[in-house]
Every structure is written in structure tokens, then in C-alpha cells.
PDB file of C-alpha atoms in Angstrom:
ATOM      1  CA  MET A   1      35.136  33.999   9.704  1.00 54.00           C
ATOM      2  CA  GLY A   2      34.992  31.334   7.044  1.00 60.00           C
ATOM      3  CA  LEU A   3      35.598  28.483   9.481  1.00 61.00           C
ATOM      4  CA  CYS A   4      33.680  25.245   9.166  1.00 72.00           C
ATOM      5  CA  PHE A   5      33.486  24.613  12.898  1.00 67.00           C
ATOM      6  CA  PRO A   6      30.463  25.464  15.055  1.00 64.00           C
ATOM      7  CA  CYS A   7      30.746  28.100  17.719  1.00 68.00           C
ATOM      8  CA  PRO A   8      31.951  26.718  21.044  1.00 66.00           C
ATOM      9  CA  GLY A   9      28.706  27.685  22.802  1.00 65.00           C
ATOM     10  CA  ASP A  10      26.474  25.912  20.262  1.00 63.00           C
ATOM     11  CA  SER A  11      25.674  22.268  20.704  1.00 67.00           C
ATOM     12  CA  ALA A  12      24.698  19.796  18.040  1.00 63.00           C
ATOM     13  CA  PRO A  13      20.971  19.566  17.313  1.00 66.00           C
ATOM     14  CA  PRO A  14      19.323  16.696  19.169  1.00 72.00           C
ATOM     15  CA  THR A  15      19.009  13.509  17.163  1.00 77.00           C
ATOM     16  CA  PRO A  16      15.532  11.963  17.140  1.00 76.00           C
ATOM     17  CA  ASP A  17      14.860   8.643  18.821  1.00 87.00           C
ATOM     18  CA  PRO A  18      15.417   5.779  16.303  1.00 88.00           C
ATOM     19  CA  ALA A  19      11.926   4.379  16.930  1.00 91.00           C
ATOM     20  CA  GLU A  20      10.362   7.813  16.400  1.00 92.00           C
ATOM     21  CA  LYS A  21      12.378   8.339  13.230  1.00 92.00           C
ATOM     22  CA  ARG A  22      11.334   4.891  11.924  1.00 94.00           C
ATOM     23  CA  ALA A  23       7.668   5.659  12.618  1.00 94.00           C
ATOM     24  CA  LYS A  24       7.865   8.994  10.781  1.00 94.00           C
ATOM     25  CA  LEU A  25       9.562   7.360   7.799  1.00 95.00           C
ATOM     26  CA  ALA A  26       6.885   4.634   7.699  1.00 96.00           C
ATOM     27  CA  GLU A  27       4.102   7.243   7.807  1.00 96.00           C
ATOM     28  CA  ALA A  28       5.731   9.201   4.993  1.00 95.00           C
ATOM     29  CA  ALA A  29       6.141   6.063   2.871  1.00 94.00           C
ATOM     30  CA  GLU A  30       2.501   5.096   3.428  1.00 93.00           C
ATOM     31  CA  ARG A  31       1.356   8.600   2.492  1.00 92.00           C
ATOM     32  CA  ARG A  32       3.442   8.510  -0.709  1.00 90.00           C
ATOM     33  CA  GLN A  33       1.983   5.110  -1.638  1.00 87.00           C
ATOM     34  CA  LYS A  34      -1.582   6.381  -1.147  1.00 85.00           C
ATOM     35  CA  GLU A  35      -0.855   9.462  -3.243  1.00 85.00           C
ATOM     36  CA  ALA A  36       0.720   7.376  -6.011  1.00 81.00           C
ATOM     37  CA  ALA A  37      -2.160   4.877  -5.951  1.00 76.00           C
ATOM     38  CA  SER A  38      -4.786   7.586  -6.248  1.00 74.00           C
ATOM     39  CA  ARG A  39      -3.023   9.564  -8.966  1.00 78.00           C
ATOM     40  CA  GLY A  40      -5.314   9.837 -11.970  1.00 77.00           C
ATOM     41  CA  ILE A  41      -8.284   8.190 -10.212  1.00 74.00           C
ATOM     42  CA  LEU A  42     -11.329  10.368  -9.632  1.00 76.00           C
ATOM     43  CA  ASP A  43     -13.213   8.109  -7.199  1.00 81.00           C
ATOM     44  CA  VAL A  44     -10.653   6.297  -5.061  1.00 77.00           C
ATOM     45  CA  GLN A  45     -13.261   4.753  -2.759  1.00 84.00           C
ATOM     46  CA  SER A  46     -15.124   2.965  -5.561  1.00 88.00           C
ATOM     47  CA  VAL A  47     -11.865   1.585  -6.947  1.00 85.00           C
ATOM     48  CA  GLU A  48     -10.962   0.226  -3.498  1.00 88.00           C
ATOM     49  CA  GLU A  49     -14.415  -1.363  -3.135  1.00 93.00           C
ATOM     50  CA  LYS A  50     -14.128  -3.026  -6.553  1.00 93.00           C
ATOM     51  CA  ARG A  51     -10.661  -4.334  -5.704  1.00 93.00           C
ATOM     52  CA  LYS A  52     -11.877  -5.789  -2.389  1.00 96.00           C
ATOM     53  CA  LYS A  53     -14.902  -7.378  -4.082  1.00 96.00           C
ATOM     54  CA  LYS A  54     -12.670  -8.955  -6.728  1.00 96.00           C
ATOM     55  CA  GLU A  55     -10.298 -10.317  -4.065  1.00 96.00           C
ATOM     56  CA  LYS A  56     -13.273 -11.754  -2.136  1.00 95.00           C
ATOM     57  CA  ILE A  57     -14.595 -13.523  -5.240  1.00 93.00           C
ATOM     58  CA  GLU A  58     -11.140 -14.901  -6.080  1.00 93.00           C
ATOM     59  CA  LYS A  59     -10.767 -16.157  -2.510  1.00 92.00           C
ATOM     60  CA  GLN A  60     -14.163 -17.890  -2.668  1.00 89.00           C
ATOM     61  CA  ILE A  61     -13.212 -19.567  -5.945  1.00 85.00           C
ATOM     62  CA  ALA A  62      -9.894 -20.717  -4.490  1.00 84.00           C
ATOM     63  CA  THR A  63     -11.493 -22.164  -1.345  1.00 85.00           C
ATOM     64  CA  SER A  64     -14.415 -23.845  -3.154  1.00 80.00           C
ATOM     65  CA  GLY A  65     -12.093 -26.157  -5.085  1.00 68.00           C
ATOM     66  CA  PRO A  66     -12.604 -27.444  -8.633  1.00 65.00           C
ATOM     67  CA  PRO A  67     -16.061 -27.279 -10.229  1.00 61.00           C
ATOM     68  CA  PRO A  68     -18.266 -30.393 -10.027  1.00 60.00           C
ATOM     69  CA  ALA A  69     -17.804 -33.083 -12.686  1.00 62.00           C
ATOM     70  CA  GLY A  70     -21.311 -32.692 -14.163  1.00 60.00           C
ATOM     71  CA  GLY A  71     -20.741 -29.122 -15.327  1.00 58.00           C
ATOM     72  CA  LEU A  72     -21.052 -27.643 -18.803  1.00 62.00           C
ATOM     73  CA  ARG A  73     -18.137 -29.255 -20.523  1.00 60.00           C
ATOM     74  CA  TRP A  74     -17.895 -29.449 -24.255  1.00 63.00           C
ATOM     75  CA  THR A  75     -16.475 -32.529 -25.790  1.00 63.00           C
ATOM     76  CA  VAL A  76     -15.280 -32.729 -29.344  1.00 64.00           C
ATOM     77  CA  SER A  77     -16.068 -36.050 -31.065  1.00 60.00           C
TER      78      SER A  77
END
């Protein structure tokens, strides 16, 4: 009565495997990130598509190099 020790017949609850625990924590973190990212957005799929399209365009610009020399450049005389 009022003791802080477990009963002699009870054993400690089994501890989960470290790899299993890590996987569960990673899943929970990913779920929280998705929830936070979609907070306040009505159409999550369209936002993702726009983001991917923007990244694709930026990647194309980065790989194409500088624009050709004969472009529309304004010179001030």
C-alpha cells in the first residue's frame, strides 16, 4: 500500500525493438510534416503539382546554361 515498487509477480513491459521504434517515429514525423504542409490548403494535389512543375523549370534553366549572346539586351548609350 503506497509503495512505488511493482508486484513481485509482474514483469516489466517489453521494450520494442530499436529498429521498429525508429520506423514508427519516422512514420509519425512524416505524417506530422504532411499535416503541417497541408494546413490551410484546400487542394493539396494541385499545390504539389505546381511545386514540381516549378522545380522542373528551374532545373531546365540551370542545366541549359546562360542565354545566347544575341538575346534581347538593352544597352544604354
